[in-house]
Structures are given as C-alpha cells and as structure tokens.
C-alpha cells in the first residue's frame, strides 16, 4: 500500500527550492506574535536538549519537547482533522485514546529530530496581510542546519482565547494532516479504528524501549500502513 515517507531533516528527501534562497527573511526584531511564539518555543527546546544526550536519556528529551510544545499545539483540532470523518463516528474513549497516542508519536519523533540536529536555526518569511485581529494564518519558515540543505517548515496556526496554537505542519510541501489522514483512513477501512490506535500505541512503546531509534525521522505514517 502506498505510504508517503518524510525523512530526517538532514538526510535523504530534504530538497530545497532555489527561489527560497532569495526570499526576504524577517529579522527577529520584526516578528509578529505567532512567529515569536514559534521562535521562543524552538529556542527553549534547543537550549535544554543541548544539555543532555537524547540517545542516553530519551525519555527526558521527550519530556522536554512535550513541556514546551503541548501548551502551543491544538492537539484536539490536529487529531480531529487527521481522523476526518472517522473522528465524527468515534466514541469519546476512542477519541481520547487516539489523541493520546497520536500526540505521543508526534512528540517523540520531534524529540529525536531536535536531538539529532541541535545546531539548527529558524528563519521566517514575512506574513502577508498581517493584522492585529488576524485569527488564522500560516507561519512560513526554513530550518537551517550547518552543512545541510535548508528545510522549509510551515506552521498552520489559529488564535484561540487570545493565544496562538499550531494545528498542522507542512514540511517541504508535505502536509502532515493530509498525509496522515490518507494513511490512517486506509488502515481503518481495511481494519478498524481500534486496530490503528493499538498499532500506534505499540509503535510508541517500541520507540521508548529502543531509546528513540524507531523514530529517527520527522513524523511519518506507521510502517505497513
């Protein structure tokens, strides 16, 4: 079955469109609130992960990433959009289980990516049509790692209760919500939502047991989907 794979930040699959190299990147002092949030959160994670060896203390690395990312990601919206029509028919228990395992998968794979490529910096593109009352937007960035091609990473964000939250990520043009929705929908149709959740849970358990080795790339659909 077809499976779209998203590879490591500095490994195969990370290509960068030449026109972006000429793009007008925004100086840190000129960042608007949602950009400031992305920068501050990433800087905090980077600072703490530099102080540990994530391969030795993977659980701690995951805790660090979780602590800084969880308040700024709308996991309810993320999970609902990923499951699509299956979210509407899922029971409250299934929704809670799926959100828990999906969140764990995202957090642990990002912990691995942050740990492996700790010297990156983020550059921001200007936000078109920014207004103080803007409620939904795309924060366009590139992650720059010495010795590697820059990686375009865009964050879809929404303002809820006065706070900005991420609800989707587009990595090198690949939309995580659409990518996961297609893969998970195929698995649910050939099996069940409960079977999908069980597989996610098992993959998460294996990743922690292996110290993150099972998640050495940015988020990707589970093998065999």
mmCIF file of C-alpha atoms in Angstrom:
data_model
loop_
_atom_site.group_PDB
_atom_site.id
_atom_site.type_symbol
_atom_site.label_atom_id
_atom_site.label_comp_id
_atom_site.label_asym_id
_atom_site.label_seq_id
_atom_site.Cartn_x
_atom_site.Cartn_y
_atom_site.Cartn_z
ATOM 1 C CA UNK A 1 0.000 0.000 0.000
ATOM 2 C CA UNK A 2 1.309 3.463 -0.862
ATOM 3 C CA UNK A 3 2.951 5.272 2.017
ATOM 4 C CA UNK A 4 4.369 8.770 1.825
ATOM 5 C CA UNK A 5 7.536 8.935 3.877
ATOM 6 C CA UNK A 6 9.017 12.051 5.450
ATOM 7 C CA UNK A 7 12.725 11.624 6.081
ATOM 8 C CA UNK A 8 15.259 13.119 8.512
ATOM 9 C CA UNK A 9 15.929 16.848 8.425
ATOM 10 C CA UNK A 10 19.484 16.415 7.174
ATOM 11 C CA UNK A 11 19.032 13.141 5.308
ATOM 12 C CA UNK A 12 17.610 11.983 2.005
ATOM 13 C CA UNK A 13 14.437 13.575 0.776
ATOM 14 C CA UNK A 14 15.177 17.086 2.049
ATOM 15 C CA UNK A 15 15.327 19.205 -1.099
ATOM 16 C CA UNK A 16 15.055 22.950 -1.087
ATOM 17 C CA UNK A 17 13.616 25.112 -3.860
ATOM 18 C CA UNK A 18 16.189 27.613 -5.132
ATOM 19 C CA UNK A 19 13.843 30.579 -5.158
ATOM 20 C CA UNK A 20 13.567 30.425 -1.374
ATOM 21 C CA UNK A 21 17.255 31.239 -1.084
ATOM 22 C CA UNK A 22 16.406 34.692 -2.444
ATOM 23 C CA UNK A 23 13.361 35.198 -0.229
ATOM 24 C CA UNK A 24 13.115 38.239 2.098
ATOM 25 C CA UNK A 25 13.595 36.707 5.557
ATOM 26 C CA UNK A 26 12.350 38.621 8.604
ATOM 27 C CA UNK A 27 14.709 39.977 11.256
ATOM 28 C CA UNK A 28 13.957 38.680 14.771
ATOM 29 C CA UNK A 29 13.001 42.165 15.982
ATOM 30 C CA UNK A 30 10.245 42.390 13.365
ATOM 31 C CA UNK A 31 8.499 39.090 14.146
ATOM 32 C CA UNK A 32 4.757 39.192 14.853
ATOM 33 C CA UNK A 33 3.273 37.274 17.848
ATOM 34 C CA UNK A 34 2.732 33.841 16.198
ATOM 35 C CA UNK A 35 6.269 33.948 14.773
ATOM 36 C CA UNK A 36 7.637 34.998 18.141
ATOM 37 C CA UNK A 37 5.901 32.006 19.723
ATOM 38 C CA UNK A 38 7.492 29.566 17.248
ATOM 39 C CA UNK A 39 10.924 31.094 17.770
ATOM 40 C CA UNK A 40 10.701 31.229 21.568
ATOM 41 C CA UNK A 41 9.448 27.638 21.862
ATOM 42 C CA UNK A 42 12.097 26.293 19.488
ATOM 43 C CA UNK A 43 14.863 28.226 21.259
ATOM 44 C CA UNK A 44 13.764 26.842 24.638
ATOM 45 C CA UNK A 45 13.731 23.259 23.361
ATOM 46 C CA UNK A 46 17.083 23.683 21.654
ATOM 47 C CA UNK A 47 18.700 25.134 24.784
ATOM 48 C CA UNK A 48 17.555 22.287 27.047
ATOM 49 C CA UNK A 49 18.288 19.457 24.615
ATOM 50 C CA UNK A 50 21.862 20.689 24.225
ATOM 51 C CA UNK A 51 22.362 19.868 27.893
ATOM 52 C CA UNK A 52 21.540 16.160 27.582
ATOM 53 C CA UNK A 53 22.341 13.192 25.366
ATOM 54 C CA UNK A 54 18.937 12.271 23.986
ATOM 55 C CA UNK A 55 20.189 8.815 22.945
ATOM 56 C CA UNK A 56 21.038 8.045 26.573
ATOM 57 C CA UNK A 57 18.120 9.866 28.163
ATOM 58 C CA UNK A 58 15.410 9.691 25.508
ATOM 59 C CA UNK A 59 12.526 9.836 27.993
ATOM 60 C CA UNK A 60 13.873 13.126 29.354
ATOM 61 C CA UNK A 61 14.237 14.509 25.816
ATOM 62 C CA UNK A 62 10.597 13.651 25.123
ATOM 63 C CA UNK A 63 9.537 15.316 28.387
ATOM 64 C CA UNK A 64 11.411 18.485 27.397
ATOM 65 C CA UNK A 65 9.776 18.675 23.983
ATOM 66 C CA UNK A 66 6.352 17.843 25.448
ATOM 67 C CA UNK A 67 6.653 20.520 28.125
ATOM 68 C CA UNK A 68 7.286 23.296 25.604
ATOM 69 C CA UNK A 69 5.151 22.125 22.688
ATOM 70 C CA UNK A 70 1.985 20.882 24.439
ATOM 71 C CA UNK A 71 0.696 24.343 25.525
ATOM 72 C CA UNK A 72 1.071 25.702 21.997
ATOM 73 C CA UNK A 73 -0.418 22.917 19.874
ATOM 74 C CA UNK A 74 -4.154 22.381 19.455
ATOM 75 C CA UNK A 75 -3.996 18.585 19.646
ATOM 76 C CA UNK A 76 -7.797 18.274 19.707
ATOM 77 C CA UNK A 77 -8.077 20.058 16.357
ATOM 78 C CA UNK A 78 -4.992 18.257 14.997
ATOM 79 C CA UNK A 79 -6.357 14.812 15.900
ATOM 80 C CA UNK A 80 -9.864 15.571 14.618
ATOM 81 C CA UNK A 81 -8.552 16.798 11.253
ATOM 82 C CA UNK A 82 -6.259 13.786 10.907
ATOM 83 C CA UNK A 83 -9.067 11.276 11.504
ATOM 84 C CA UNK A 84 -11.520 13.278 9.394
ATOM 85 C CA UNK A 85 -14.863 11.502 9.040
ATOM 86 C CA UNK A 86 -13.738 8.775 11.452
ATOM 87 C CA UNK A 87 -13.481 11.354 14.259
ATOM 88 C CA UNK A 88 -17.183 12.112 13.921
ATOM 89 C CA UNK A 89 -18.157 8.469 14.391
ATOM 90 C CA UNK A 90 -15.558 7.652 17.070
ATOM 91 C CA UNK A 91 -16.628 7.169 20.674
ATOM 92 C CA UNK A 92 -15.319 9.561 23.351
ATOM 93 C CA UNK A 93 -12.985 6.774 24.539
ATOM 94 C CA UNK A 94 -11.617 6.189 21.027
ATOM 95 C CA UNK A 95 -11.066 9.914 20.541
ATOM 96 C CA UNK A 96 -9.169 10.172 23.819
ATOM 97 C CA UNK A 97 -7.014 7.104 23.059
ATOM 98 C CA UNK A 98 -6.230 8.228 19.527
ATOM 99 C CA UNK A 99 -5.316 11.755 20.606
ATOM 100 C CA UNK A 100 -3.025 10.395 23.334
ATOM 101 C CA UNK A 101 -1.140 8.003 21.027
ATOM 102 C CA UNK A 102 -1.021 10.431 18.100
ATOM 103 C CA UNK A 103 0.332 13.177 20.357
ATOM 104 C CA UNK A 104 2.928 10.798 21.817
ATOM 105 C CA UNK A 105 4.040 9.806 18.311
ATOM 106 C CA UNK A 106 4.490 13.430 17.235
ATOM 107 C CA UNK A 107 6.308 14.454 20.410
ATOM 108 C CA UNK A 108 8.763 11.553 20.443
ATOM 109 C CA UNK A 109 9.657 11.857 16.753
ATOM 110 C CA UNK A 110 10.225 15.589 17.098
ATOM 111 C CA UNK A 111 12.374 14.921 20.169
ATOM 112 C CA UNK A 112 14.572 12.693 18.005
ATOM 113 C CA UNK A 113 14.745 15.262 15.211
ATOM 114 C CA UNK A 114 15.566 18.108 17.599
ATOM 115 C CA UNK A 115 18.196 15.946 19.312
ATOM 116 C CA UNK A 116 19.918 14.828 16.125
ATOM 117 C CA UNK A 117 20.059 18.269 14.565
ATOM 118 C CA UNK A 118 20.700 20.514 17.540
ATOM 119 C CA UNK A 119 22.537 23.323 15.732
ATOM 120 C CA UNK A 120 19.694 24.490 13.514
ATOM 121 C CA UNK A 121 18.314 27.999 13.437
ATOM 122 C CA UNK A 122 14.959 29.212 12.160
ATOM 123 C CA UNK A 123 14.433 31.910 9.561
ATOM 124 C CA UNK A 124 10.992 33.431 8.999
ATOM 125 C CA UNK A 125 9.214 34.648 5.879
ATOM 126 C CA UNK A 126 7.030 37.786 6.189
ATOM 127 C CA UNK A 127 3.370 37.082 6.933
ATOM 128 C CA UNK A 128 1.193 38.530 4.200
ATOM 129 C CA UNK A 129 -1.729 40.684 5.266
ATOM 130 C CA UNK A 130 -0.959 40.569 8.997
ATOM 131 C CA UNK A 131 -3.454 42.439 11.165
ATOM 132 C CA UNK A 132 -3.739 42.582 14.946
ATOM 133 C CA UNK A 133 -7.119 40.831 14.737
ATOM 134 C CA UNK A 134 -5.926 38.038 12.427
ATOM 135 C CA UNK A 135 -7.223 34.713 13.761
ATOM 136 C CA UNK A 136 -5.758 32.146 11.359
ATOM 137 C CA UNK A 137 -2.546 32.093 9.344
ATOM 138 C CA UNK A 138 0.455 30.201 8.022
ATOM 139 C CA UNK A 139 3.882 30.852 9.557
ATOM 140 C CA UNK A 140 6.423 30.079 6.842
ATOM 141 C CA UNK A 141 9.960 29.214 7.948
ATOM 142 C CA UNK A 142 13.094 27.372 6.974
ATOM 143 C CA UNK A 143 15.237 25.379 9.380
ATOM 144 C CA UNK A 144 18.920 25.934 8.652
ATOM 145 C CA UNK A 145 21.421 23.284 9.769
ATOM 146 C CA UNK A 146 25.169 23.828 9.131
ATOM 147 C CA UNK A 147 26.378 21.598 6.326
ATOM 148 C CA UNK A 148 22.867 20.648 5.182
ATOM 149 C CA UNK A 149 20.236 21.963 2.811
ATOM 150 C CA UNK A 150 17.726 24.339 4.471
ATOM 151 C CA UNK A 151 14.392 22.698 5.236
ATOM 152 C CA UNK A 152 11.125 24.594 4.618
ATOM 153 C CA UNK A 153 8.712 24.047 7.521
ATOM 154 C CA UNK A 154 5.398 25.900 7.655
ATOM 155 C CA UNK A 155 3.058 26.039 10.648
ATOM 156 C CA UNK A 156 -0.701 26.464 10.342
ATOM 157 C CA UNK A 157 -1.830 28.408 13.389
ATOM 158 C CA UNK A 158 -5.099 29.560 14.920
ATOM 159 C CA UNK A 159 -5.827 32.050 17.695
ATOM 160 C CA UNK A 160 -7.938 30.568 20.491
ATOM 161 C CA UNK A 161 -8.819 32.572 23.584
ATOM 162 C CA UNK A 162 -6.179 35.139 22.710
ATOM 163 C CA UNK A 163 -3.424 32.516 22.358
ATOM 164 C CA UNK A 164 -1.827 31.232 19.161
ATOM 165 C CA UNK A 165 -1.708 27.469 18.658
ATOM 166 C CA UNK A 166 -0.327 25.218 15.927
ATOM 167 C CA UNK A 167 -2.760 22.716 14.405
ATOM 168 C CA UNK A 168 -0.859 21.483 11.338
ATOM 169 C CA UNK A 169 2.684 21.411 9.959
ATOM 170 C CA UNK A 170 3.763 21.398 6.308
ATOM 171 C CA UNK A 171 7.278 20.000 5.840
ATOM 172 C CA UNK A 172 8.879 20.540 2.453
ATOM 173 C CA UNK A 173 5.443 20.875 0.919
ATOM 174 C CA UNK A 174 4.073 17.737 2.617
ATOM 175 C CA UNK A 175 1.021 18.483 4.768
ATOM 176 C CA UNK A 176 1.092 16.239 7.853
ATOM 177 C CA UNK A 177 -2.686 16.286 8.300
ATOM 178 C CA UNK A 178 -3.369 15.233 4.715
ATOM 179 C CA UNK A 179 -0.529 12.703 4.795
ATOM 180 C CA UNK A 180 -1.670 11.016 7.992
ATOM 181 C CA UNK A 181 -5.361 11.234 7.084
ATOM 182 C CA UNK A 182 -4.814 9.298 3.862
ATOM 183 C CA UNK A 183 -2.715 6.610 5.531
ATOM 184 C CA UNK A 184 -4.918 6.232 8.611
ATOM 185 C CA UNK A 185 -8.103 6.189 6.536
ATOM 186 C CA UNK A 186 -6.718 3.279 4.502
ATOM 187 C CA UNK A 187 -5.852 1.361 7.652
ATOM 188 C CA UNK A 188 -9.239 1.977 9.278
ATOM 189 C CA UNK A 189 -11.064 0.841 6.137
ATOM 190 C CA UNK A 190 -9.075 -2.404 5.970
ATOM 191 C CA UNK A 191 -9.184 -2.932 9.742
ATOM 192 C CA UNK A 192 -10.656 -0.668 12.397
ATOM 193 C CA UNK A 193 -10.005 2.494 14.358
ATOM 194 C CA UNK A 194 -9.199 0.432 17.446
ATOM 195 C CA UNK A 195 -6.611 -1.571 15.476
ATOM 196 C CA UNK A 196 -4.991 1.659 14.293
ATOM 197 C CA UNK A 197 -4.810 3.012 17.833
ATOM 198 C CA UNK A 198 -3.317 -0.262 19.068
ATOM 199 C CA UNK A 199 -0.620 -0.104 16.395
ATOM 200 C CA UNK A 200 0.222 3.484 17.292
ATOM 201 C CA UNK A 201 0.457 2.512 20.964
ATOM 202 C CA UNK A 202 2.737 -0.425 20.161
ATOM 203 C CA UNK A 203 4.972 1.731 17.982
ATOM 204 C CA UNK A 204 5.221 4.291 20.779
ATOM 205 C CA UNK A 205 6.147 1.613 23.318
ATOM 206 C CA UNK A 206 8.826 0.222 20.984
ATOM 207 C CA UNK A 207 10.264 3.690 20.364
ATOM 208 C CA UNK A 208 10.703 4.323 24.091
ATOM 209 C CA UNK A 209 12.165 0.869 24.599
ATOM 210 C CA UNK A 210 14.674 1.475 21.785
ATOM 211 C CA UNK A 211 15.580 4.912 23.074
ATOM 212 C CA UNK A 212 14.113 6.741 20.101
ATOM 213 C CA UNK A 213 15.815 4.613 17.432
ATOM 214 C CA UNK A 214 12.443 3.705 15.975
ATOM 215 C CA UNK A 215 11.675 7.372 15.409
ATOM 216 C CA UNK A 216 14.837 8.736 13.829
ATOM 217 C CA UNK A 217 12.890 10.880 11.398
ATOM 218 C CA UNK A 218 10.233 13.523 11.393
ATOM 219 C CA UNK A 219 6.685 12.214 11.826
ATOM 220 C CA UNK A 220 5.696 9.606 9.254
ATOM 221 C CA UNK A 221 2.897 7.062 8.894
ATOM 222 C CA UNK A 222 3.385 3.829 10.776
ATOM 223 C CA UNK A 223 5.149 1.056 8.813
ATOM 224 C CA UNK A 224 2.945 -1.293 6.861
ATOM 225 C CA UNK A 225 0.074 1.178 6.513
#
